[in-house]
Amino acid sequence: MAEKVVLLDFWASMFGMRVRVALAEKGIKYEYREEDLKNKSDLLLQMNPIHKKIPVLIHNGKPICESLIIVQYIDEVWNDKSPLLPSDPYKRAQARFWADFVDKKVVDAWIKLRSTKGEEHEAAKKQFLEILKTLEEELGEKPYFGGETFGFVDVAFVTFYSWFYTFETFGEFSTEAEHPKIIAWAKRCMQKESVAKTLPDQQKVYEYVLGVTKRSLGE
Amino acid sequence: MAEEVLLFGVWGSPFSRRVEMALKLKGIQYKYFEEDLTNKSPTLLKYNPIHKKIPVLVHNGKPIAESQVILEYIDETWKGYPIFPKDPYERANARFWAKFIDEKCLPGIFNACWGEEKQHENAVKEACELLKHLENEIGEKKYFGGEAIGFLDIVANFIGFWLGIFEEASGTKLLTREEFPKLSNWVGVFVSSSGIKENLPPARDKLIAYFRSQFGTGSTDATK
């Protein structure tokens, strides 16, 4: 049977981008469908009835939800090229641990950053920078989180790079100044076609977030 | 080199017990270290400096943290009893529901049992909606894993055992047989299954008393 791969996504979602990067790494042809998050399609609601969120990968009619779960699925099914997870079980466990760390920590920290003022905001900024510091330490001298090659944790975190201008503007800090290795790593990843072609322009993301923030404040 | 497997856990924690269930199903010998969460050992802090939490599995000196990550590691490292399904789609499905349990059900159930009194009715409604999804997922299957206990059953140990403890400790009943016949059946089968029943925490009363002392006696009285 001919493979049919459909991705329900939203251009600015760092989670959706993870899937797009993985699909590009593997050279998989797929149909991209942009969702209007204020008016979700029947297909999205049918394919992800529990969370009603993007991204959703639909492979030969069967849905897979949750970005890191989708990336692992892609890695397991299209296992003939560009492995994203290492083959050693201990290294795989470390990769899963750090991807989970990104999921648990970065988004939460961003939400605190954008929704607080004064002392709380300062605390949120400190927390965000701590997280970047921890990731920078984990990266160490390696070219990628995955070691010599681009892998699962790189996919999990690099998509947030398109939101860095947004984080930095709301948080009033510079990642380059505070954690230069993270920027060096992100730029290294951006040299890969799969990443460069997927990540939207940071300014465009910022304008989108600004628009959303203004609308929600105006309600 | 002789294999060395260490587990740092807490007797009453579902996360800790998940790892023990998996190790026992695989027939792996391990040394267990009980942690005092109010006074964490330097060893634990050394092995899990990021989250400083249990469980931590240490295999030949190398630590792995986060219960679901540990379960995947155990299945990939030791052959024998298969914890994960082989098919990638079924694996994705198991991971999806495991995430749902830990990220949605646990906090939802906790909120229904020990949340603010004025939010209680809503919290109960939300928790029951979450449990309904699990009711639909188990369907006619004996276990979430099919004919045998699998990854999702182990992760759902919270629903299988600790939910009942939470209900007794807080006085909020969520998993009724009338509303959740299939999930209730699974609970019964799960707790009496070999490989699981020996690994549930003993001293039920002690566990109930522990949760009451940590979180209070529950948010239910006003709405009974």
Coordinates of C-alpha atoms in Angstrom, one line a residue:
Chain A
M1 CA 0.0 0.0 0.0
A2 CA 1.3 3.5 -0.8
E3 CA 2.2 5.4 2.4
K4 CA 0.0 8.3 3.3
V5 CA 1.4 10.7 5.8
V6 CA -0.6 13.8 6.9
L7 CA 0.5 16.3 9.5
L8 CA -2.0 18.5 11.3
D9 CA 0.0 21.4 12.6
F10 CA 0.4 25.2 13.3
W11 CA 3.3 27.1 11.8
A12 CA 4.5 28.7 15.0
S13 CA 4.2 25.7 17.3
M14 CA 7.6 24.5 18.5
F15 CA 6.0 21.1 19.1
G16 CA 4.8 20.8 15.5
M17 CA 8.2 21.9 14.3
R18 CA 9.7 18.9 16.0
V19 CA 7.7 16.6 13.8
R20 CA 8.5 18.6 10.7
V21 CA 12.2 18.4 11.5
A22 CA 12.0 14.6 12.1
L23 CA 10.0 14.1 8.8
A24 CA 12.6 16.1 6.9
E25 CA 15.5 14.3 8.5
K26 CA 14.0 11.0 7.2
G27 CA 13.1 12.4 3.8
I28 CA 9.4 11.5 4.3
K29 CA 6.9 12.9 1.9
Y30 CA 3.8 14.2 3.7
E31 CA 0.8 16.4 3.4
Y32 CA 1.0 19.5 5.7
R33 CA -2.3 20.9 6.9
E34 CA -2.3 24.2 8.7
E35 CA -4.8 24.4 11.6
D36 CA -6.6 27.5 12.7
L37 CA -6.3 27.1 16.5
K38 CA -9.4 29.3 17.0
N39 CA -11.4 27.1 14.7
K40 CA -10.1 23.6 14.8
S41 CA -11.0 21.3 12.0
D42 CA -13.3 18.3 12.4
L43 CA -10.4 16.1 11.3
L44 CA -8.2 17.4 14.2
L45 CA -11.0 16.9 16.7
Q46 CA -11.6 13.4 15.4
M47 CA -7.9 12.4 15.3
N48 CA -7.1 13.9 18.7
P49 CA -10.3 13.8 20.7
I50 CA -8.6 13.7 24.1
H51 CA -6.4 16.8 23.9
K52 CA -7.7 18.4 20.6
K53 CA -4.2 19.7 20.0
I54 CA -1.6 19.8 17.2
P55 CA 0.6 18.3 16.1
V56 CA -1.1 15.1 15.0
L57 CA 0.6 12.7 12.6
I58 CA -1.8 10.6 10.6
H59 CA -0.1 7.6 9.1
N60 CA -2.2 5.5 6.7
G61 CA -5.3 6.8 8.5
K62 CA -4.1 6.2 12.1
P63 CA -3.4 9.1 14.3
I64 CA -0.4 9.6 16.6
C65 CA -0.4 12.5 19.1
E66 CA 2.1 14.3 21.3
S67 CA 5.2 15.6 19.5
L68 CA 7.9 13.5 21.2
I69 CA 5.8 10.4 20.9
I70 CA 5.4 11.2 17.2
V71 CA 9.1 11.7 16.7
Q72 CA 9.9 8.3 18.4
Y73 CA 7.3 6.7 16.2
I74 CA 8.8 8.2 13.0
D75 CA 12.2 7.0 14.2
E76 CA 11.0 3.5 14.8
V77 CA 9.0 3.2 11.5
W78 CA 11.4 4.9 9.1
N79 CA 14.5 3.2 10.6
D80 CA 16.5 3.0 7.4
K81 CA 18.2 6.4 7.7
S82 CA 19.1 9.3 10.0
P83 CA 18.5 7.6 13.3
L84 CA 17.3 10.1 15.9
L85 CA 17.6 7.9 19.0
P86 CA 21.0 6.2 19.7
S87 CA 21.2 2.5 19.6
D88 CA 22.7 2.0 23.1
P89 CA 19.9 1.6 25.7
Y90 CA 21.7 3.8 28.3
K91 CA 22.2 6.6 25.8
R92 CA 18.6 6.2 24.7
A93 CA 17.5 6.6 28.3
Q94 CA 19.6 9.8 28.6
A95 CA 18.1 11.2 25.4
R96 CA 14.5 10.5 26.7
F97 CA 15.4 12.0 30.1
W98 CA 16.6 15.3 28.5
A99 CA 13.8 15.6 26.0
D100 CA 11.4 15.1 28.9
F101 CA 13.4 17.8 30.8
V102 CA 12.8 20.3 27.9
D103 CA 9.1 19.4 27.9
K104 CA 8.7 19.7 31.6
K105 CA 10.7 22.9 32.2
V106 CA 11.0 25.2 29.2
V107 CA 7.3 25.8 28.4
D108 CA 6.4 26.3 32.1
A109 CA 9.2 28.8 32.5
W110 CA 8.1 30.7 29.4
I111 CA 4.5 30.9 30.7
K112 CA 5.7 32.3 34.0
L113 CA 7.9 34.8 32.1
R114 CA 5.1 36.1 29.9
S115 CA 2.5 36.4 32.6
T116 CA 4.3 37.9 35.6
K117 CA 5.4 41.4 36.6
G118 CA 7.8 42.9 39.1
E119 CA 9.5 40.5 41.6
E120 CA 7.7 37.5 40.2
H121 CA 8.9 38.3 36.7
E122 CA 12.5 38.6 38.0
A123 CA 12.1 35.2 39.6
A124 CA 10.7 33.8 36.4
K125 CA 13.7 35.2 34.4
K126 CA 16.1 33.7 36.9
Q127 CA 14.4 30.3 36.5
F128 CA 14.5 30.5 32.7
L129 CA 18.2 31.2 32.7
E130 CA 18.8 28.4 35.2
I131 CA 17.2 26.0 32.7
L132 CA 19.3 27.3 29.9
K133 CA 22.4 26.9 32.1
T134 CA 21.5 23.3 32.9
L135 CA 21.0 22.5 29.2
E136 CA 24.3 24.3 28.3
E137 CA 26.0 22.1 30.9
E138 CA 24.5 19.0 29.5
L139 CA 25.6 19.9 26.0
G140 CA 29.2 20.5 27.3
E141 CA 31.7 20.4 24.5
K142 CA 29.6 18.1 22.2
P143 CA 28.6 19.5 18.9
Y144 CA 25.0 18.2 19.5
F145 CA 23.1 16.9 22.5
G146 CA 23.2 13.6 20.7
G147 CA 27.0 13.7 20.5
E148 CA 28.6 13.8 17.1
T149 CA 25.3 13.6 15.3
F150 CA 22.0 15.5 15.5
G151 CA 19.5 13.5 17.5
F152 CA 16.4 13.3 19.6
V153 CA 17.2 15.9 22.2
D154 CA 18.4 18.3 19.5
V155 CA 15.1 17.9 17.7
A156 CA 13.2 18.4 21.0
F157 CA 15.0 21.6 21.9
V158 CA 16.1 23.3 18.7
T159 CA 12.6 24.2 17.7
F160 CA 12.5 26.5 20.7
Y161 CA 15.2 28.6 19.0
S162 CA 12.6 30.1 16.7
W163 CA 11.0 31.5 19.9
F164 CA 14.3 32.8 21.4
Y165 CA 13.7 36.4 20.3
T166 CA 10.3 36.2 21.9
F167 CA 11.6 34.7 25.2
E168 CA 14.5 37.3 25.3
T169 CA 12.2 40.3 24.6
F170 CA 9.7 39.3 27.2
G171 CA 12.4 38.2 29.7
E172 CA 14.8 41.1 28.9
F173 CA 17.9 38.9 28.6
S174 CA 20.3 37.8 25.9
T175 CA 20.9 34.1 25.5
E176 CA 24.1 34.9 23.5
A177 CA 25.4 36.9 26.5
E178 CA 24.4 34.5 29.2
H179 CA 24.8 31.1 27.5
P180 CA 26.7 31.4 24.3
K181 CA 27.2 27.7 23.8
I182 CA 23.4 27.3 23.4
I183 CA 23.4 29.9 20.6
A184 CA 26.4 28.2 18.9
W185 CA 24.6 24.9 19.1
A186 CA 21.4 26.3 17.7
K187 CA 23.3 27.9 14.8
R188 CA 25.1 24.6 14.1
C189 CA 21.7 22.9 13.9
M190 CA 20.4 25.7 11.6
Q191 CA 23.1 24.6 9.1
K192 CA 21.0 21.4 8.6
E193 CA 18.4 21.7 5.9
S194 CA 15.8 20.0 7.9
V195 CA 16.1 22.6 10.7
A196 CA 16.6 25.7 8.5
K197 CA 13.6 24.9 6.3
T198 CA 11.4 24.2 9.2
L199 CA 12.0 26.9 11.8
P200 CA 10.2 30.2 11.0
D201 CA 11.8 33.5 11.4
Q202 CA 12.2 34.6 15.0
Q203 CA 10.7 38.0 14.3
K204 CA 7.6 36.5 12.7
V205 CA 7.1 34.3 15.8
Y206 CA 7.5 37.4 18.0
E207 CA 4.9 39.4 16.1
Y208 CA 2.5 36.4 16.3
V209 CA 2.9 36.1 20.1
L210 CA 2.6 39.9 20.5
G211 CA -0.7 39.7 18.5
V212 CA -2.0 36.9 20.7
T213 CA -1.0 38.6 23.9
K214 CA -2.6 41.9 22.9
R215 CA -5.8 40.1 22.0
S216 CA -6.0 38.1 25.2
L217 CA -5.3 41.3 27.2
G218 CA -8.0 43.1 25.3
E219 CA -10.7 40.5 26.1
Chain B
M1 CA 31.6 -8.1 35.2
A2 CA 28.9 -9.1 37.6
E3 CA 25.7 -7.1 37.0
E4 CA 24.8 -4.6 39.7
V5 CA 21.3 -3.1 39.8
L6 CA 20.4 -0.6 42.5
L7 CA 17.0 1.0 43.0
F8 CA 16.5 4.1 45.1
G9 CA 12.8 4.4 46.0
V10 CA 10.1 5.0 48.5
W11 CA 7.9 2.2 49.8
G12 CA 4.6 4.1 49.2
S13 CA 5.4 5.7 45.9
P14 CA 3.6 4.4 42.7
F15 CA 6.5 5.6 40.6
S16 CA 9.0 3.6 42.7
R17 CA 6.8 0.5 42.6
R18 CA 6.5 0.7 38.8
V19 CA 10.2 0.1 38.5
E20 CA 10.0 -2.8 41.0
M21 CA 7.1 -4.4 39.1
A22 CA 9.1 -4.2 35.9
L23 CA 12.3 -5.6 37.5
K24 CA 10.3 -8.5 39.1
L25 CA 8.5 -9.3 35.8
K26 CA 11.9 -9.6 34.1
G27 CA 13.3 -11.6 37.0
I28 CA 16.1 -9.1 37.6
Q29 CA 18.0 -9.2 41.0
Y30 CA 18.4 -5.7 42.5
K31 CA 19.4 -4.0 45.7
Y32 CA 16.8 -1.6 47.1
F33 CA 17.5 1.5 49.0
E34 CA 14.6 3.2 50.9
E35 CA 14.9 7.0 50.7
D36 CA 13.6 9.5 53.3
L37 CA 12.2 12.3 51.2
T38 CA 12.6 14.7 54.1
N39 CA 16.3 13.9 54.2
K40 CA 17.5 12.8 50.8
S41 CA 20.7 10.8 50.8
P42 CA 23.8 12.3 49.2
T43 CA 23.8 9.2 47.0
L44 CA 20.4 10.0 45.6
L45 CA 21.4 13.7 45.0
K46 CA 24.5 12.5 43.2
Y47 CA 22.6 10.1 41.0
N48 CA 19.7 12.5 40.2
P49 CA 21.1 16.0 40.6
I50 CA 18.6 17.5 38.1
H51 CA 15.3 16.5 39.7
K52 CA 16.5 15.1 43.1
K53 CA 13.7 12.6 43.0
I54 CA 13.0 8.9 43.3
P55 CA 12.9 6.4 41.6
V56 CA 16.5 6.2 40.3
L57 CA 17.8 2.9 38.8
V58 CA 21.6 2.5 38.8
H59 CA 22.8 -0.1 36.5
N60 CA 26.5 -0.9 36.8
G61 CA 27.1 2.5 38.2
K62 CA 25.1 4.4 35.6
P63 CA 21.9 6.2 36.8
I64 CA 18.6 6.4 35.0
A65 CA 15.8 8.7 36.4
E66 CA 12.1 9.2 35.6
S67 CA 9.9 6.1 36.0
Q68 CA 8.7 5.9 32.4
V69 CA 12.3 6.3 31.1
I70 CA 13.4 3.6 33.5
L71 CA 10.7 1.2 32.2
E72 CA 11.8 1.7 28.6
Y73 CA 15.4 1.2 29.6
I74 CA 14.6 -2.0 31.5
D75 CA 12.7 -3.4 28.5
E76 CA 15.5 -2.6 26.1
T77 CA 18.3 -3.9 28.3
W78 CA 16.9 -7.2 29.6
K79 CA 15.2 -9.7 27.4
G80 CA 12.6 -12.1 28.7
Y81 CA 9.2 -10.8 29.6
P82 CA 8.2 -8.2 27.1
I83 CA 6.9 -5.0 28.7
F84 CA 6.4 -3.0 25.5
P85 CA 4.4 -4.1 22.5
K86 CA 6.5 -4.7 19.3
D87 CA 4.4 -2.8 16.9
P88 CA 5.4 0.9 16.6
Y89 CA 1.8 2.1 16.5
E90 CA 0.9 0.2 19.6
R91 CA 4.0 1.5 21.3
A92 CA 3.1 5.0 20.4
N93 CA -0.4 4.4 21.8
A94 CA 1.0 3.0 25.1
R95 CA 3.2 6.0 25.5
F96 CA 0.3 8.3 24.7
W97 CA -1.9 6.9 27.5
A98 CA 1.1 6.6 29.9
K99 CA 1.7 10.4 29.4
F100 CA -2.1 11.0 29.8
I101 CA -2.1 9.1 33.2
D102 CA 0.9 11.0 34.6
E103 CA 0.2 14.4 33.2
K104 CA -3.6 14.6 33.4
C105 CA -5.1 11.9 35.6
L106 CA -2.7 12.2 38.5
P107 CA -3.1 15.9 39.0
G108 CA -6.8 15.7 38.2
I109 CA -7.5 13.0 40.7
F110 CA -5.3 14.8 43.3
N111 CA -7.3 17.9 42.8
A112 CA -10.6 16.1 43.2
C113 CA -9.4 14.5 46.5
W114 CA -7.5 17.4 48.0
G115 CA -8.3 20.5 46.0
E116 CA -10.1 23.6 47.2
E117 CA -13.5 22.9 48.7
K118 CA -15.4 25.4 46.5
Q119 CA -13.9 23.8 43.3
H120 CA -14.6 20.3 44.5
E121 CA -17.7 19.5 42.4
N122 CA -16.0 20.6 39.2
A123 CA -12.8 18.8 40.1
V124 CA -14.7 15.6 40.7
K125 CA -16.5 16.0 37.3
E126 CA -13.1 16.6 35.5
A127 CA -11.5 13.6 37.2
C128 CA -14.4 11.4 36.2
E129 CA -14.1 12.6 32.6
L130 CA -10.4 11.7 32.6
L131 CA -11.2 8.2 34.0
K132 CA -13.9 7.8 31.3
H133 CA -11.1 8.0 28.7
L134 CA -9.3 5.1 30.4
E135 CA -12.6 3.2 30.7
N136 CA -12.9 3.5 26.9
E137 CA -9.3 2.6 26.4
I138 CA -9.4 -0.6 28.4
G139 CA -12.6 -1.7 26.6
E140 CA -12.9 -5.5 26.5
K141 CA -9.2 -6.1 27.1
K142 CA -8.0 -8.0 30.1
Y143 CA -5.1 -5.7 30.5
F144 CA -4.1 -2.4 28.8
G145 CA -1.3 -4.5 27.3
G146 CA -3.8 -7.1 26.0
E147 CA -3.6 -10.6 27.3
A148 CA -0.6 -9.8 29.6
I149 CA 0.5 -7.0 31.8
G150 CA 2.4 -4.4 29.8
F151 CA 4.0 -0.9 30.1
L152 CA 0.6 0.9 30.3
D153 CA -0.7 -1.4 33.0
I154 CA 2.5 -0.8 35.1
V155 CA 2.2 3.0 34.6
A156 CA -1.5 2.7 35.5
N157 CA -0.6 1.2 38.8
F158 CA -1.6 4.5 40.2
I159 CA -5.2 3.9 39.1
G160 CA -5.0 0.2 40.0
F161 CA -4.0 0.8 43.6
W162 CA -3.2 4.3 44.8
L163 CA -6.5 5.7 43.5
G164 CA -8.3 3.5 46.1
I165 CA -5.9 4.8 48.8
F166 CA -6.5 8.4 47.8
E167 CA -10.3 7.8 47.9
E168 CA -10.2 6.3 51.4
A169 CA -7.8 8.9 52.7
S170 CA -9.8 11.9 51.3
G171 CA -13.3 10.5 51.4
T172 CA -13.9 11.3 47.7
K173 CA -15.1 8.3 45.7
L174 CA -14.3 8.5 42.0
L175 CA -14.0 5.1 40.5
T176 CA -17.5 3.6 41.0
R177 CA -18.4 0.2 39.5
E178 CA -21.6 1.8 38.0
E179 CA -19.8 4.5 36.1
F180 CA -16.6 2.6 35.3
P181 CA -17.4 -1.2 35.1
K182 CA -14.5 -2.0 32.7
L183 CA -11.9 0.0 34.6
S184 CA -13.1 -1.5 37.9
N185 CA -12.7 -4.9 36.4
W186 CA -9.2 -4.1 35.3
V187 CA -8.4 -2.9 38.8
G188 CA -9.5 -6.2 40.3
V189 CA -7.5 -8.2 37.8
F190 CA -4.5 -6.0 38.1
V191 CA -4.1 -6.1 41.9
S192 CA -4.5 -9.8 42.0
S193 CA -2.1 -10.6 39.2
S194 CA 1.1 -12.4 39.9
G195 CA 4.0 -10.0 39.5
I196 CA 1.9 -7.2 40.7
K197 CA 0.2 -8.3 44.0
E198 CA 3.6 -9.1 45.6
N199 CA 4.8 -5.6 44.7
L200 CA 2.0 -3.5 46.1
P201 CA 2.9 -1.6 49.3
P202 CA 1.9 -3.5 52.4
A203 CA 0.4 -1.7 55.4
R204 CA -2.6 -0.1 53.6
D205 CA -3.6 1.8 56.8
K206 CA -0.1 3.2 57.2
L207 CA -0.3 4.4 53.6
I208 CA -3.7 6.0 54.1
A209 CA -2.5 7.7 57.3
Y210 CA 0.6 8.9 55.4
F211 CA -1.4 10.6 52.6
R212 CA -3.8 12.1 55.2
S213 CA -0.9 13.6 57.1
Q214 CA 0.6 15.0 53.9
F215 CA -2.5 16.4 52.2
G216 CA -5.3 16.7 54.8
T217 CA -8.5 14.8 55.2
G218 CA -10.0 15.8 52.0
S219 CA -12.3 18.5 50.5
T220 CA -15.5 16.5 50.6
D221 CA -17.5 17.2 53.7
A222 CA -19.4 20.2 52.5
T223 CA -20.8 18.5 49.4
K224 CA -21.7 15.1 51.0

